[in-house]
Coordinates of N, CA and C in Angstrom, one line a residue:
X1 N 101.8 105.4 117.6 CA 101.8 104.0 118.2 C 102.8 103.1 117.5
X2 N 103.5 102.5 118.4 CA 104.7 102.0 117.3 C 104.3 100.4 116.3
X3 N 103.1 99.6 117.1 CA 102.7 98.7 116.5 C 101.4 98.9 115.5
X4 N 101.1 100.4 115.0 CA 100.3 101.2 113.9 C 100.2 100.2 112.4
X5 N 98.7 99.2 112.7 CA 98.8 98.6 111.4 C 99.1 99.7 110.2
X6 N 99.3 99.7 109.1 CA 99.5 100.1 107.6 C 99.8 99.0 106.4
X7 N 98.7 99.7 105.6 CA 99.0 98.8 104.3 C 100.2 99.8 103.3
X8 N 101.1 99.1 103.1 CA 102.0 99.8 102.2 C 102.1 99.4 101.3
X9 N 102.5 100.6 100.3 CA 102.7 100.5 98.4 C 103.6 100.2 98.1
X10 N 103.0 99.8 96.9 CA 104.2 98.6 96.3 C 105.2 99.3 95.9
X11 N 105.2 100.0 96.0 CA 107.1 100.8 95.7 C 107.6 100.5 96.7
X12 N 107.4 100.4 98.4 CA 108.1 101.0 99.1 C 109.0 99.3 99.5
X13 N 109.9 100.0 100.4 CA 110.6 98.4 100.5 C 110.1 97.0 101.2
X14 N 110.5 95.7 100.6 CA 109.8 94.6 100.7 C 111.1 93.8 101.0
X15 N 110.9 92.3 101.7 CA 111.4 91.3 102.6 C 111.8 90.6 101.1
X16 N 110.6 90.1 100.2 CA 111.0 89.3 99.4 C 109.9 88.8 98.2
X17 N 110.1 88.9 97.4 CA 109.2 88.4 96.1 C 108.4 86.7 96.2
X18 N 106.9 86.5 96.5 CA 106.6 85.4 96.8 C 106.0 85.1 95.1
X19 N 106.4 83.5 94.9 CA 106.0 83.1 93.7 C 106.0 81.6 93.7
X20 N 105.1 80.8 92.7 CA 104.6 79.9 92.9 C 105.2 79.3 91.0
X21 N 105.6 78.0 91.6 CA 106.4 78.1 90.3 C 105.6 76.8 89.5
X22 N 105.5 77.0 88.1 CA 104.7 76.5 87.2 C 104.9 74.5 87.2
X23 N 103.9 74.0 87.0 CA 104.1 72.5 87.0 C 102.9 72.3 85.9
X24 N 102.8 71.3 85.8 CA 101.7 70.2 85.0 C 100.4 70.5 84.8
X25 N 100.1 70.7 86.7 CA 98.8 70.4 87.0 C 98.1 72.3 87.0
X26 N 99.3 72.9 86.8 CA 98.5 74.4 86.5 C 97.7 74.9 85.3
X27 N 97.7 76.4 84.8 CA 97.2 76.8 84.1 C 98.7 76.5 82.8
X28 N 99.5 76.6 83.2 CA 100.5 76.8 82.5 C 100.8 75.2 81.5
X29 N 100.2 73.9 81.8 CA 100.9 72.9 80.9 C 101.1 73.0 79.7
X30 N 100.1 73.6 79.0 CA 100.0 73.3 77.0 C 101.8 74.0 77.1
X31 N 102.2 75.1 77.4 CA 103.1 75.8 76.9 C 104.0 75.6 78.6
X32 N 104.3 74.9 79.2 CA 105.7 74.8 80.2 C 106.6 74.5 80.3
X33 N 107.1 74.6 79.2 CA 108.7 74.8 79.0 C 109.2 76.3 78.8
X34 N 108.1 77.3 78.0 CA 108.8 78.2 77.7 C 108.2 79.0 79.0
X35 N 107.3 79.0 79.5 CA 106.8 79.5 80.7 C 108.1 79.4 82.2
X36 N 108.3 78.0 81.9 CA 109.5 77.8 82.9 C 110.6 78.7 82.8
X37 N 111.2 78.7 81.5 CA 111.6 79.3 81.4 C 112.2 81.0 81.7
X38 N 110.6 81.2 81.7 CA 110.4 82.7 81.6 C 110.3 82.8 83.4
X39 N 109.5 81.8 84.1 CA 110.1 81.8 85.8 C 111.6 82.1 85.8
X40 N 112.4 81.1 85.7 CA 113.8 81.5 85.8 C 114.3 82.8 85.5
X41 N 114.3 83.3 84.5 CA 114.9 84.7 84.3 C 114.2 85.7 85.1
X42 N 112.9 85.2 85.7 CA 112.1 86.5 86.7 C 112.8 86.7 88.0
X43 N 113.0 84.6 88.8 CA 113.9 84.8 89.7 C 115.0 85.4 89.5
X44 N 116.1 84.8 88.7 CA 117.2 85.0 88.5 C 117.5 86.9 88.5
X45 N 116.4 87.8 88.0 CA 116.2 89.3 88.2 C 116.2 89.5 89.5
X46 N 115.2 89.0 90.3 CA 114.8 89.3 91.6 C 115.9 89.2 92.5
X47 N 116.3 88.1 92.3 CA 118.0 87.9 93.1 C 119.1 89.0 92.5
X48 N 118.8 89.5 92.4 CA 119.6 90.8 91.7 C 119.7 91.5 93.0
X49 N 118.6 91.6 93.5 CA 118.0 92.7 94.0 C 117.6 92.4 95.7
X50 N 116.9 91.2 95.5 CA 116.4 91.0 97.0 C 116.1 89.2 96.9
X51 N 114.9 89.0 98.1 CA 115.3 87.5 97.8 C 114.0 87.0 97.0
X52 N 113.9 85.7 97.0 CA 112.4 85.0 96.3 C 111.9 83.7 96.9
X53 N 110.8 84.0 97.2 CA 110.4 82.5 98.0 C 109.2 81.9 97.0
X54 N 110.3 80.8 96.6 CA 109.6 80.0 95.8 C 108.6 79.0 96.3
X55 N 107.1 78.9 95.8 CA 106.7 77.9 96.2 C 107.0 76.7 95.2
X56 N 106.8 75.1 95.8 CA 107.3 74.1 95.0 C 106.0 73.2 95.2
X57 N 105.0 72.6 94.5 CA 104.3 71.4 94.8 C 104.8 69.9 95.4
X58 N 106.5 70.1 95.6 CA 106.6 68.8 95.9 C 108.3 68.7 95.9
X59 N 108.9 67.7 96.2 CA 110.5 67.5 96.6 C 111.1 67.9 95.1
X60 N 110.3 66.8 94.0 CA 111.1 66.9 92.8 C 110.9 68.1 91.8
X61 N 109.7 68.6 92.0 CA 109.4 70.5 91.7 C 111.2 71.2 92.1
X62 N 111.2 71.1 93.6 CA 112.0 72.0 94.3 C 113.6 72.0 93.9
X63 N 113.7 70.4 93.1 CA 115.2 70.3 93.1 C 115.1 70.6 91.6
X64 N 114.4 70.6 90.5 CA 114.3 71.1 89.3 C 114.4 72.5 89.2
X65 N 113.7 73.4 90.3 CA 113.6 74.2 90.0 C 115.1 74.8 90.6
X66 N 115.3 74.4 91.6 CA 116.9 74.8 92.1 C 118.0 74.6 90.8
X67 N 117.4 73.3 90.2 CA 118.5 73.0 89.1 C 119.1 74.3 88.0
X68 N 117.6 74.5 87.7 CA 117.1 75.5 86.9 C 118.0 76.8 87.1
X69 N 117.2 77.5 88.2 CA 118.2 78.4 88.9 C 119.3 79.0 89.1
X70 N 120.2 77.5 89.6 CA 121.3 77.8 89.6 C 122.4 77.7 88.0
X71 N 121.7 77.0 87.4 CA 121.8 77.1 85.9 C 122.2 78.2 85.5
X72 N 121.3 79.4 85.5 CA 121.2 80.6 85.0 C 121.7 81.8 85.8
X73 N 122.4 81.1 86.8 CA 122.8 82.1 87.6 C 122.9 83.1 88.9
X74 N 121.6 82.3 88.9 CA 120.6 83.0 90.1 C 121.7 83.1 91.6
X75 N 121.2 84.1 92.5 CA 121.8 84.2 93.3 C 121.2 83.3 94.3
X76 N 121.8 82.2 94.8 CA 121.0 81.1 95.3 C 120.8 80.8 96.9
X77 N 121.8 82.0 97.3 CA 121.3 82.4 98.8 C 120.3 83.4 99.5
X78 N 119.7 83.7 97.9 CA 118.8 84.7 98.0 C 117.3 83.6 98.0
X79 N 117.4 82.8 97.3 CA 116.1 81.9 96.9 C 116.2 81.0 98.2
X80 N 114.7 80.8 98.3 CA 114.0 79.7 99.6 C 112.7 79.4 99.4
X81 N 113.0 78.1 99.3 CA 111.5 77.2 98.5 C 111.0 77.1 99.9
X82 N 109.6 76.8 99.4 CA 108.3 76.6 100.5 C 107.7 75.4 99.9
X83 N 107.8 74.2 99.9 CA 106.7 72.7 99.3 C 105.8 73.0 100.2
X84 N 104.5 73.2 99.5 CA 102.9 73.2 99.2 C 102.6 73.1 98.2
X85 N 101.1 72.5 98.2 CA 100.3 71.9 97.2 C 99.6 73.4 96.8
X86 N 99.6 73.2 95.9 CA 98.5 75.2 95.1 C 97.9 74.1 94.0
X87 N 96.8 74.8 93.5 CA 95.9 74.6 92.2 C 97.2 75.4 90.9
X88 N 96.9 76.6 91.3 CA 97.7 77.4 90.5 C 98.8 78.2 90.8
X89 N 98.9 79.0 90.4 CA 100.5 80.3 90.5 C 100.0 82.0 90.5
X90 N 98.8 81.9 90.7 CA 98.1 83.1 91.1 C 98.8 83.9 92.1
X91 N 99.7 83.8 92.4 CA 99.9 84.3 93.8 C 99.5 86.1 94.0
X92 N 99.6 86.4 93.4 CA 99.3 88.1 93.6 C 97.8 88.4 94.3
X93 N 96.6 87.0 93.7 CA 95.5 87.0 94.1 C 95.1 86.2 95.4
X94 N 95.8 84.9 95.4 CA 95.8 83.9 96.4 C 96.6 83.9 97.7
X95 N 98.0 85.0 97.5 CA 99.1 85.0 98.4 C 98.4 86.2 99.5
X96 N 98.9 86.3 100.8 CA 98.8 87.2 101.4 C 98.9 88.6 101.6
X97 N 98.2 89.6 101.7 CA 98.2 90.8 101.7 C 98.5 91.3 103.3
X98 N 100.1 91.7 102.8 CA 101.0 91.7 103.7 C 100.5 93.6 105.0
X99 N 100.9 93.9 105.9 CA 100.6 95.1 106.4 C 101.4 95.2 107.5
X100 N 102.4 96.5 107.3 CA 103.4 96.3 108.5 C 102.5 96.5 109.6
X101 N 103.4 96.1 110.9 CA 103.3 96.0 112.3 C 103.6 96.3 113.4
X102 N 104.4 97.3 113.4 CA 105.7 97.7 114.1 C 106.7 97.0 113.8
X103 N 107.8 96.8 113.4 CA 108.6 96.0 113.3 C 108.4 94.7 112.3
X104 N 107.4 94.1 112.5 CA 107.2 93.4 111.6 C 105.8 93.2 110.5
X105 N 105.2 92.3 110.1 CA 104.0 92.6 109.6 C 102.9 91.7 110.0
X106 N 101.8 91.8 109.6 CA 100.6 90.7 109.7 C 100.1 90.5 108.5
X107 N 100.4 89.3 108.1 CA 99.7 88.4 106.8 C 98.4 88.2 106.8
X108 N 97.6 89.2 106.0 CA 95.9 89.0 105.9 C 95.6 87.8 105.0
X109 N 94.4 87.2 105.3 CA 94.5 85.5 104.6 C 92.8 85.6 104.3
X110 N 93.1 87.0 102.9 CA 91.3 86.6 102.6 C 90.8 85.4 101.9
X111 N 89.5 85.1 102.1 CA 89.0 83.6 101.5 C 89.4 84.4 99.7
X112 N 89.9 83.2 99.2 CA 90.3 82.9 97.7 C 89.0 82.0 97.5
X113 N 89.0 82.5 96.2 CA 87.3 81.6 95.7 C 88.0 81.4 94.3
X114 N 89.2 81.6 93.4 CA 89.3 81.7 92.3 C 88.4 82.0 91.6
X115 N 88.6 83.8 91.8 CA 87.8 84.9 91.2 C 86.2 84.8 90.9
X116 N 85.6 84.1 92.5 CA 84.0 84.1 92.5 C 83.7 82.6 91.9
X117 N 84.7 81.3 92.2 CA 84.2 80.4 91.6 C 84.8 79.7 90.1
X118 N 85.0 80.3 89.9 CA 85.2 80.1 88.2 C 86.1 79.0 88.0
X119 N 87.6 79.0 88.8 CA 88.3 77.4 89.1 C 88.1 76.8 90.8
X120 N 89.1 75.8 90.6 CA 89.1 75.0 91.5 C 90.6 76.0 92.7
X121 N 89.9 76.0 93.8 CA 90.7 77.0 94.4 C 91.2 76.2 96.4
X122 N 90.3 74.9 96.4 CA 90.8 74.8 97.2 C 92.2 74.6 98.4
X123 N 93.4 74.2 97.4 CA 94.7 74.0 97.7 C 95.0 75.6 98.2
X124 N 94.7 76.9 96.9 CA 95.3 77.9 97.0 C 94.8 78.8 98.0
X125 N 93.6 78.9 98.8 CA 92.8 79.2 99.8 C 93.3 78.6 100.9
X126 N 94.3 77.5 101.1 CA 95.1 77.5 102.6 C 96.6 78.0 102.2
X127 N 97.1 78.4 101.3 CA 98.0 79.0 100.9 C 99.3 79.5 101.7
X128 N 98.0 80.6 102.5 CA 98.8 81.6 103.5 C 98.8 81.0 104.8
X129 N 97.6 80.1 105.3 CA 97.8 79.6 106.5 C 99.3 78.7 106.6
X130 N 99.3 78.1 105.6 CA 100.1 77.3 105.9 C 101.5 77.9 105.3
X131 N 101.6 78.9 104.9 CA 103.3 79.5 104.9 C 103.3 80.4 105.7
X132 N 102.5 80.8 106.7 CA 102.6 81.6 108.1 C 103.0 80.3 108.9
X133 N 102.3 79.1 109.1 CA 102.8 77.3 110.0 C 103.9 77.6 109.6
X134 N 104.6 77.6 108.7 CA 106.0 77.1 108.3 C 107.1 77.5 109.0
X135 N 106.9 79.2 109.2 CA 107.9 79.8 110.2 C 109.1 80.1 109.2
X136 N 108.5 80.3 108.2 CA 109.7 80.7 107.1 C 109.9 82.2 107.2
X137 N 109.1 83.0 107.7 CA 108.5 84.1 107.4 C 108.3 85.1 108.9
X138 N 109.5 84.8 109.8 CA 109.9 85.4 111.3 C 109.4 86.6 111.0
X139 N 108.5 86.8 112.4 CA 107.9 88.0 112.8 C 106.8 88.4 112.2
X140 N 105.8 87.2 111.3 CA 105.0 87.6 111.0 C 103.4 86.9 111.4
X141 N 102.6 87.6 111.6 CA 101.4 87.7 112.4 C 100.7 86.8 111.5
X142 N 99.4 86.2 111.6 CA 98.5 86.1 110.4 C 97.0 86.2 111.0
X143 N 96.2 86.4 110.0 CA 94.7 86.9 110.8 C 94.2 86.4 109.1
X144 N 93.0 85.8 109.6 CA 92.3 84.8 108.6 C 91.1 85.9 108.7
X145 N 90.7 86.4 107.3 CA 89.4 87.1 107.4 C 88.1 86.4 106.2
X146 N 87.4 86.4 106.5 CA 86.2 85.5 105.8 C 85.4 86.6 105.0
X147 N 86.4 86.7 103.9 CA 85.9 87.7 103.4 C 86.6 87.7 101.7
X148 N 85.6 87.1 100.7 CA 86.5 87.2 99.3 C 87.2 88.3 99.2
X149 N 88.5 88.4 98.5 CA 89.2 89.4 98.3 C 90.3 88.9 97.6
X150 N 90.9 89.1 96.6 CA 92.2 89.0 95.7 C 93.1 90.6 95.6
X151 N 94.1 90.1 96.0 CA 95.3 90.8 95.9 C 95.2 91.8 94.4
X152 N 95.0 91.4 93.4 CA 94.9 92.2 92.3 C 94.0 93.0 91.9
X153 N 93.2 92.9 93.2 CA 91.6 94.0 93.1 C 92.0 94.9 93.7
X154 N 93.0 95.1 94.2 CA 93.0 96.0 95.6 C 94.4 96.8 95.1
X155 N 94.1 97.9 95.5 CA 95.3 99.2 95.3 C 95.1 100.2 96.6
X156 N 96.6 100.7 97.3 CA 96.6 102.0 97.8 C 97.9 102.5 97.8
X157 N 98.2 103.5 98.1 CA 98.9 104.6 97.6 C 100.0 104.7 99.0
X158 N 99.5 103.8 100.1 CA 100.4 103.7 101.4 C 99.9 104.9 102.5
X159 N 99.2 105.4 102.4 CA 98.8 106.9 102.6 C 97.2 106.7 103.3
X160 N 96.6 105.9 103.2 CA 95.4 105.5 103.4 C 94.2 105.5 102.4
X161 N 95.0 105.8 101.3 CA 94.1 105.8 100.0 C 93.6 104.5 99.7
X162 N 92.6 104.0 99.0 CA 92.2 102.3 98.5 C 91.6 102.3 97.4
X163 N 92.0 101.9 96.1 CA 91.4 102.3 94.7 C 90.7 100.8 94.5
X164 N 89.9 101.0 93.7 CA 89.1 99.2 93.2 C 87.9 99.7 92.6
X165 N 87.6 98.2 92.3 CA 86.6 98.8 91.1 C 85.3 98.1 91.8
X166 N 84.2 98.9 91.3 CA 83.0 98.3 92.4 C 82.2 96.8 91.4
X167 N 82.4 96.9 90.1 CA 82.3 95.5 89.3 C 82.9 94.5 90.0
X168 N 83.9 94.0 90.3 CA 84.7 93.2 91.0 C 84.5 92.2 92.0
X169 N 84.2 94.0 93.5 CA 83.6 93.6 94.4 C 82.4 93.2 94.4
X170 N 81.9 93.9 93.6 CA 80.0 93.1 93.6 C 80.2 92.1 93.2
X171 N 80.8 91.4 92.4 CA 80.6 90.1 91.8 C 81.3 88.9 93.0
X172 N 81.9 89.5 93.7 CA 82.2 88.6 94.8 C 81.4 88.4 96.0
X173 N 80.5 89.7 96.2 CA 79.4 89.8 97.5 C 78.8 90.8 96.8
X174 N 77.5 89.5 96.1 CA 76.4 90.8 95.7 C 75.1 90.5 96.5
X175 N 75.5 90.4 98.1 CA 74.4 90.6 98.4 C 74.7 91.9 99.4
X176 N 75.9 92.6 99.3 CA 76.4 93.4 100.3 C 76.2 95.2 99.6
X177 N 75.8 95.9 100.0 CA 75.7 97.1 99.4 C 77.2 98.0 99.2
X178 N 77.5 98.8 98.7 CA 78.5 99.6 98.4 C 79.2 99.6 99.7
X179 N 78.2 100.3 100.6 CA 78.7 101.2 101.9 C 79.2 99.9 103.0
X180 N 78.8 98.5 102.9 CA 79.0 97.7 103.6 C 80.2 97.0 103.1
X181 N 80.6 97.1 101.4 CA 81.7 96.4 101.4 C 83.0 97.2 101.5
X182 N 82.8 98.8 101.6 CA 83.8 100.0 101.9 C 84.1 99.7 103.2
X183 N 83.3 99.4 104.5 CA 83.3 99.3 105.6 C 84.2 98.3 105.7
X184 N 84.4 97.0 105.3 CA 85.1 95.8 105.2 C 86.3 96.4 104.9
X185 N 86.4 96.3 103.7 CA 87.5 97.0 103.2 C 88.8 97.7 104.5
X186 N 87.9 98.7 104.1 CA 88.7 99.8 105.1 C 89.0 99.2 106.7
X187 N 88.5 99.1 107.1 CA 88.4 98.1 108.6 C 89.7 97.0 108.6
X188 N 89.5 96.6 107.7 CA 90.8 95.1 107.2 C 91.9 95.9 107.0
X189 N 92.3 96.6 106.1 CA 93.3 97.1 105.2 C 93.2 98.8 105.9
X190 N 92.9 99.1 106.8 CA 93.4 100.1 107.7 C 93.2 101.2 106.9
X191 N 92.4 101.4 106.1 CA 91.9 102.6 104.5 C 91.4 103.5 105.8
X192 N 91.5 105.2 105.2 CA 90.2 105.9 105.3 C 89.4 106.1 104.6
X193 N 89.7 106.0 103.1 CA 89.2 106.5 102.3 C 88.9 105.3 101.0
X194 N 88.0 105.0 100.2 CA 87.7 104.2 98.9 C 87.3 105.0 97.6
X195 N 88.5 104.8 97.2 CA 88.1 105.3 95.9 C 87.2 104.4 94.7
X196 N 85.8 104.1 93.8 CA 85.9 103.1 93.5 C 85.5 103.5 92.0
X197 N 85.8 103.0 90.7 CA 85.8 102.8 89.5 C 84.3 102.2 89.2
X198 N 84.0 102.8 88.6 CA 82.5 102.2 87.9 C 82.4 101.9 86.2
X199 N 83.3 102.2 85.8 CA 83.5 101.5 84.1 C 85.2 100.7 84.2
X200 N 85.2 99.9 82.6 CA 86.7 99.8 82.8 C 86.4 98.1 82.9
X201 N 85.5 97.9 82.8 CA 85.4 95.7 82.4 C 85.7 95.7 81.4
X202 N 86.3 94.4 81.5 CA 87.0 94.0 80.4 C 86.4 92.4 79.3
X203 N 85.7 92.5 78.4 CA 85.1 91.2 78.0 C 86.2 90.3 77.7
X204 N 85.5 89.2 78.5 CA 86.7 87.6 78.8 C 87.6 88.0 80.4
X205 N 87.3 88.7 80.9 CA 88.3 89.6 82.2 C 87.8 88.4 83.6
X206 N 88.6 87.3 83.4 CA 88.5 86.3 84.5 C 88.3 86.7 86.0
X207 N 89.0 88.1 86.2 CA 89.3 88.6 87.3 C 87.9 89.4 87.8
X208 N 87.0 89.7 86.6 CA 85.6 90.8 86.7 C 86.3 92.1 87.2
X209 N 87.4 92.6 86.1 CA 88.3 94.1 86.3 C 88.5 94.6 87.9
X210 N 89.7 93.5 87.7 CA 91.0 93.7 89.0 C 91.2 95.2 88.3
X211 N 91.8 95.7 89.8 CA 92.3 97.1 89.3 C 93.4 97.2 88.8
X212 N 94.2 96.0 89.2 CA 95.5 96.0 88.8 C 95.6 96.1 86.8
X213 N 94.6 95.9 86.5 CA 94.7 95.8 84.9 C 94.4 97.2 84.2
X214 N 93.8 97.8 85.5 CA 93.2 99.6 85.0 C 94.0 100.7 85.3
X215 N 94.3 101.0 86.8 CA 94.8 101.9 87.0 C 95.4 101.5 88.0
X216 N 97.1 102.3 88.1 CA 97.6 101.8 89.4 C 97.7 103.5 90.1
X217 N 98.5 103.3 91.9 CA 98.6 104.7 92.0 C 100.4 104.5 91.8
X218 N 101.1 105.7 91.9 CA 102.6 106.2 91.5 C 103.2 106.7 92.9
X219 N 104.2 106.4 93.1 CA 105.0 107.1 94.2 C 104.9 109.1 94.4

């Protein structure tokens, strides 16, 4: 079927590196200079290679951060800012979990709760709606699902495999049993199969052991 959803792995090829760049009002102030820092040399890598869509909180974010950029070298027809307001720079957890489409993809836009609550998450929970509005992002679908989920909980292999840890998800829906949040899962993310991890927390682990900190899968 040529329009055959799939979630694909992170090896395989991608449109463009999405990232949220550090300000004031994030996690990052005590230390944002060297943190900024360390943004720029990430872009400035990525532009090596492919492009980067930066998000910016605001006009004077965007032209700092361009300043920045082009500073260091960055390839600057590779970079394209997006101004929105975020809480934070989570993006791995808060950004879209992308799934090709035939040709193009559909941007899944699970509810962000910052990790069950713990911060203030309302900004970064319209996130994806509103950089699907923007039309920065041609040919891409978006489907809003009401359903916690962070991008760093979730692994597959491209193949229909889905690794995660069942700590995680229970701590985001503990009133849902095993077999009902496998069902979700898979249904959404086009899985046949759930693999799920039952040790492997981490004490102080903000995330309640994303998989991303445990095990990944390999090409």
């Amino acid at each position: 079927m040529p329009n055959q959803l799939r979630f694909p792995a992170e090896w395989e090829p991608q449109s463009a590196v999405l990232l949220a760049w550090p300000h004031e009002g994030t996690d990052w102030a005590e230390r944002l200079a060297g943190v900024e820092r360390t943004y720029v040399a990430l872009v400035a890598a990525i532009t090596r290679f492919q492009s980067a869509l930066v998000c910016v909180a605001d006009a004077g974010l965007r032209e700092r951060a361009r300043g920045l950029l082009a500073d260091a070298g960055a390839a600057m027809d590779r970079v394209r800012f997006f101004e929105v307001d975020y809480d934070d720079t989570w993006l791995r957890d808060s950004g879209p979990i992308s799934l090709r489409e035939g040709a193009g993809f559909r941007l899944l836009d699970f509810h962000f709760t910052a990790w069950g609550g713990k911060f203030e998450a309302g900004l970064d929970d319209q996130i994806v709606a509103k950089l699907h509005a923007s039309g920065l992002l041609a040919g891409a679908a978006h489907q809003r699902i009401d359903f916690a989920l962070e991008g760093g909980g979730i692994e597959t292999d491209g193949a229909g495999t889905l690794l995660s840890t069942w700590r995680c998800l229970h701590e985001r829906h503990p009133g849902l049993s095993r077999e009902q949040v496998t069902a979700t899962l898979e249904s959404a993310l086009v899985q046949s199969r759930t693999l799920w991890l039952d040790h492997g927390y981490l004490e102080g682990d903000d995330t309640d052991a994303h998989i991303d900190t445990l095990a990944r899968f390999a090409s």
